[in-house]
Structures are given as C-alpha cells and as structure tokens.
Amino acid sequence: EVQLEESGGGLVQPGGSLRLDCAASGFPFNESMMSWFRQPPGKGFEWVSSITPLGLNKYYEESVRFRFTISRDNVKTTVSLQLNSLQIEDTATYYCVKGGKDMVNIKSRGRGIQVTVSS
C-alpha cells in the first residue's frame, strides 16, 4: 500500500521560505518518479514539480521555476520541496504524489500539508 506523509508546511510572509518533506513507504521508492502537486483554495489540483527515480532530472511548473527546488533521498525514501521567494499565489494545500505530472497520479497522494503565504 502506497503511504505518503507530508510535513513542514505553515504560515509565512511573502518573500519567505519553507521546506516540505514527504516520507514514502509501501512501494519501490527508488524506482518511482515522485511529484508535488498543490490545490489552491477553491481551485483544482495543479502540478508543481517532479523528480526522476535517481534524481537526475527535475521538472517545474513555470511559475515556480527558479523559486522551488525538488530533491529526494532514496536511502531515507523521502522527497522534499524547498519553497523560496514565496508569493501569496503559492497559498495552497501541497501534496506529495507517487508518479509524474499526469493528473491521473493524484490518486496516489498523501493527506496534504497547508502552506499559507500572507502578510
């Protein structure tokens, strides 16, 4: 059974930073592409970033490129998302997802973690 548990969200001012972590278990983590999605208030899911199984390739949605950094640790079976230069528009529930950017993968997600950017 795929288990994903996010941590590290919170409230931050515009321009601030947060780090999200996701602990994964129940599947061959080092063979799996991993992603982060988010769901802003009142909106649908949005793909944010993906990382290939060995971490060699990373992909970002255009609005977060150069501000967010995805990484993974295949020994600890964790995937992380460093969020810098946060903007109010980044306010959302962030989800760790097993798989790539295809929306069908959202079914294999954690419970989510809230990120609120507000002054």
mmCIF file of C-alpha atoms in Angstrom:
data_model
loop_
_atom_site.group_PDB
_atom_site.id
_atom_site.type_symbol
_atom_site.label_atom_id
_atom_site.label_comp_id
_atom_site.label_asym_id
_atom_site.label_seq_id
_atom_site.Cartn_x
_atom_site.Cartn_y
_atom_site.Cartn_z
ATOM 1 C CA GLU A 1 0.000 0.000 0.000
ATOM 2 C CA VAL A 2 1.353 3.383 -1.009
ATOM 3 C CA GLN A 3 1.844 5.601 2.025
ATOM 4 C CA LEU A 4 2.903 9.223 1.738
ATOM 5 C CA GLU A 5 3.085 11.665 4.632
ATOM 6 C CA GLU A 6 3.848 15.331 4.172
ATOM 7 C CA SER A 7 5.310 17.638 6.799
ATOM 8 C CA GLY A 8 6.739 21.119 7.114
ATOM 9 C CA GLY A 9 4.012 23.471 5.981
ATOM 10 C CA GLY A 10 2.869 26.572 7.787
ATOM 11 C CA LEU A 11 2.301 30.303 7.635
ATOM 12 C CA VAL A 12 4.946 32.525 6.078
ATOM 13 C CA GLN A 13 5.168 36.109 4.896
ATOM 14 C CA PRO A 14 5.621 36.973 1.215
ATOM 15 C CA GLY A 15 9.237 36.504 0.240
ATOM 16 C CA GLY A 16 9.770 33.871 2.904
ATOM 17 C CA SER A 17 10.785 30.236 2.644
ATOM 18 C CA LEU A 18 9.501 26.849 3.714
ATOM 19 C CA ARG A 19 10.651 23.292 3.243
ATOM 20 C CA LEU A 20 8.189 20.467 2.687
ATOM 21 C CA ASP A 21 9.167 16.862 3.296
ATOM 22 C CA CYS A 22 7.383 13.662 2.341
ATOM 23 C CA ALA A 23 8.057 10.280 3.877
ATOM 24 C CA ALA A 24 7.207 7.439 1.499
ATOM 25 C CA SER A 25 6.689 3.723 2.051
ATOM 26 C CA GLY A 26 4.888 0.718 0.637
ATOM 27 C CA PHE A 27 6.344 0.766 -2.868
ATOM 28 C CA PRO A 28 9.762 0.660 -4.602
ATOM 29 C CA PHE A 29 10.670 4.283 -3.967
ATOM 30 C CA ASN A 30 13.979 4.249 -5.853
ATOM 31 C CA GLU A 31 12.150 3.089 -8.994
ATOM 32 C CA SER A 32 9.412 5.694 -8.799
ATOM 33 C CA MET A 33 9.108 9.156 -10.185
ATOM 34 C CA MET A 34 7.826 11.487 -7.483
ATOM 35 C CA SER A 35 5.958 14.759 -7.719
ATOM 36 C CA TRP A 36 4.429 17.584 -5.769
ATOM 37 C CA PHE A 37 1.011 18.925 -6.622
ATOM 38 C CA ARG A 38 -0.953 21.690 -4.927
ATOM 39 C CA GLN A 39 -4.541 22.770 -4.599
ATOM 40 C CA PRO A 40 -5.178 26.484 -4.035
ATOM 41 C CA PRO A 41 -8.309 27.439 -2.106
ATOM 42 C CA GLY A 42 -11.393 26.869 -4.234
ATOM 43 C CA LYS A 43 -9.420 25.563 -7.194
ATOM 44 C CA GLY A 44 -8.377 22.245 -8.690
ATOM 45 C CA PHE A 45 -5.126 20.356 -8.364
ATOM 46 C CA GLU A 46 -2.055 21.859 -10.016
ATOM 47 C CA TRP A 47 1.164 20.062 -10.828
ATOM 48 C CA VAL A 48 4.174 21.786 -9.253
ATOM 49 C CA SER A 49 7.295 19.676 -9.736
ATOM 50 C CA SER A 50 8.587 16.175 -10.484
ATOM 51 C CA ILE A 51 11.837 14.307 -9.987
ATOM 52 C CA THR A 52 13.024 11.148 -11.738
ATOM 53 C CA PRO A 53 13.814 7.984 -9.734
ATOM 54 C CA LEU A 54 17.542 8.649 -9.338
ATOM 55 C CA GLY A 55 17.093 12.390 -9.007
ATOM 56 C CA LEU A 56 18.939 13.127 -12.223
ATOM 57 C CA ASN A 57 16.157 15.131 -13.818
ATOM 58 C CA LYS A 58 13.838 17.661 -12.235
ATOM 59 C CA TYR A 59 10.863 19.402 -13.744
ATOM 60 C CA TYR A 60 8.989 22.512 -12.622
ATOM 61 C CA GLU A 61 5.815 24.351 -13.420
ATOM 62 C CA GLU A 62 6.779 27.661 -14.954
ATOM 63 C CA SER A 63 5.530 29.870 -12.117
ATOM 64 C CA VAL A 64 7.727 28.094 -9.545
ATOM 65 C CA ARG A 65 10.823 27.538 -11.632
ATOM 66 C CA PHE A 66 13.856 29.209 -10.015
ATOM 67 C CA ARG A 67 11.936 29.578 -6.718
ATOM 68 C CA PHE A 68 11.209 25.972 -5.753
ATOM 69 C CA THR A 69 13.660 23.073 -5.639
ATOM 70 C CA ILE A 70 12.691 19.403 -5.546
ATOM 71 C CA SER A 71 15.030 16.772 -4.135
ATOM 72 C CA ARG A 72 14.934 13.199 -2.910
ATOM 73 C CA ASP A 73 16.821 10.809 -0.661
ATOM 74 C CA ASN A 74 16.462 7.222 -1.849
ATOM 75 C CA VAL A 75 18.041 5.855 1.321
ATOM 76 C CA LYS A 76 15.583 7.610 3.611
ATOM 77 C CA THR A 77 12.781 7.292 0.996
ATOM 78 C CA THR A 78 11.890 10.930 1.259
ATOM 79 C CA VAL A 79 11.150 13.628 -1.267
ATOM 80 C CA SER A 80 11.366 17.300 -0.414
ATOM 81 C CA LEU A 81 10.357 20.631 -1.865
ATOM 82 C CA GLN A 82 12.205 23.798 -0.905
ATOM 83 C CA LEU A 83 9.980 26.814 -1.422
ATOM 84 C CA ASN A 84 11.753 30.183 -1.672
ATOM 85 C CA SER A 85 10.542 33.673 -2.527
ATOM 86 C CA LEU A 86 7.021 32.618 -1.647
ATOM 87 C CA GLN A 87 4.149 34.615 -3.071
ATOM 88 C CA ILE A 88 0.559 34.937 -1.931
ATOM 89 C CA GLU A 89 -0.447 32.933 -5.008
ATOM 90 C CA ASP A 90 1.538 29.966 -3.641
ATOM 91 C CA THR A 91 -1.020 29.545 -0.862
ATOM 92 C CA ALA A 92 -2.383 26.031 -1.244
ATOM 93 C CA THR A 93 -2.529 22.554 0.164
ATOM 94 C CA TYR A 94 0.555 20.756 -1.106
ATOM 95 C CA TYR A 95 0.505 17.042 -1.864
ATOM 96 C CA CYS A 96 3.255 14.506 -2.311
ATOM 97 C CA VAL A 97 2.391 12.215 -5.224
ATOM 98 C CA LYS A 98 3.783 8.930 -6.477
ATOM 99 C CA GLY A 99 4.324 9.295 -10.197
ATOM 100 C CA GLY A 100 4.802 12.074 -12.709
ATOM 101 C CA LYS A 101 2.853 15.163 -13.697
ATOM 102 C CA ASP A 102 -0.112 13.345 -15.217
ATOM 103 C CA MET A 103 -3.197 14.231 -13.235
ATOM 104 C CA VAL A 104 -4.178 10.555 -13.004
ATOM 105 C CA ASN A 105 -1.336 10.130 -10.479
ATOM 106 C CA ILE A 106 -3.094 12.377 -7.968
ATOM 107 C CA LYS A 107 -4.929 9.310 -6.723
ATOM 108 C CA SER A 108 -1.666 8.209 -5.078
ATOM 109 C CA ARG A 109 -1.162 11.207 -2.850
ATOM 110 C CA GLY A 110 -0.629 11.973 0.801
ATOM 111 C CA ARG A 111 -3.077 13.827 3.031
ATOM 112 C CA GLY A 112 -1.550 17.139 2.114
ATOM 113 C CA ILE A 113 0.064 19.967 4.041
ATOM 114 C CA GLN A 114 -1.099 23.562 4.184
ATOM 115 C CA VAL A 115 1.124 26.404 3.026
ATOM 116 C CA THR A 116 -0.242 29.884 3.672
ATOM 117 C CA VAL A 117 1.556 32.967 2.403
ATOM 118 C CA SER A 118 0.198 36.108 3.993
ATOM 119 C CA SER A 119 1.388 39.418 5.370
#
